[in-house]
């Protein structure tokens, strides 16, 4: 048990070390920073607020670090810091850029549906952490492969939650992959048969490749 706790502590420290510092520059992503902190510290109602705030302070530098020091006395709980931090550093410019990216994001023809859905969901959560499942599903449907959209529309009445939507997209992806694999095997089989036939009948291949020479003299006759 102690070994597991030690390993977990080391893993969290590694994540903390990899987390970029936050200086308060307008180009920095407030929501991504908060999300990373919450993931590392596993913030919940039972969290030790002092420890979480210590983790935060370790990553705030320059103007953001000074801001924290000047307001630390009002941060009784994580939620106090989170609200004040958003109010101070939230950038509408970044949100507009993310929303534009969300609108432009489409499901590529050779892209696994899970890759597309993960990307859209992350963008939605970055834009609005409280965005409802129904709105996220609308964004997912608007950019998904038309073939997938057609099939998913048949289950629309059943997809009342994001989990339900993801379940049906996985089913459609599995069916699509099975069909593509079968089609590819059929093509490869035909190509193999064609190659084998001509390897066993070289005269046929030679005849097919040999150009037809018609004598001009014969034509004139």
mmCIF file of C-alpha atoms in Angstrom, residues 15 33 46 61 66 107 159 208:
data_model
loop_
_atom_site.group_PDB
_atom_site.id
_atom_site.type_symbol
_atom_site.label_atom_id
_atom_site.label_comp_id
_atom_site.label_asym_id
_atom_site.label_seq_id
_atom_site.Cartn_x
_atom_site.Cartn_y
_atom_site.Cartn_z
ATOM 1 C CA UNK A 15 2.885 15.993 -13.733
ATOM 2 C CA UNK A 33 -4.123 25.917 -16.191
ATOM 3 C CA UNK A 46 -12.786 16.985 0.673
ATOM 4 C CA UNK A 61 5.285 33.509 -11.408
ATOM 5 C CA UNK A 66 2.518 38.848 -6.997
ATOM 6 C CA UNK A 107 -14.191 14.842 -38.789
ATOM 7 C CA UNK A 159 -28.869 10.028 -27.286
ATOM 8 C CA UNK A 208 -1.433 -8.093 -73.469
#
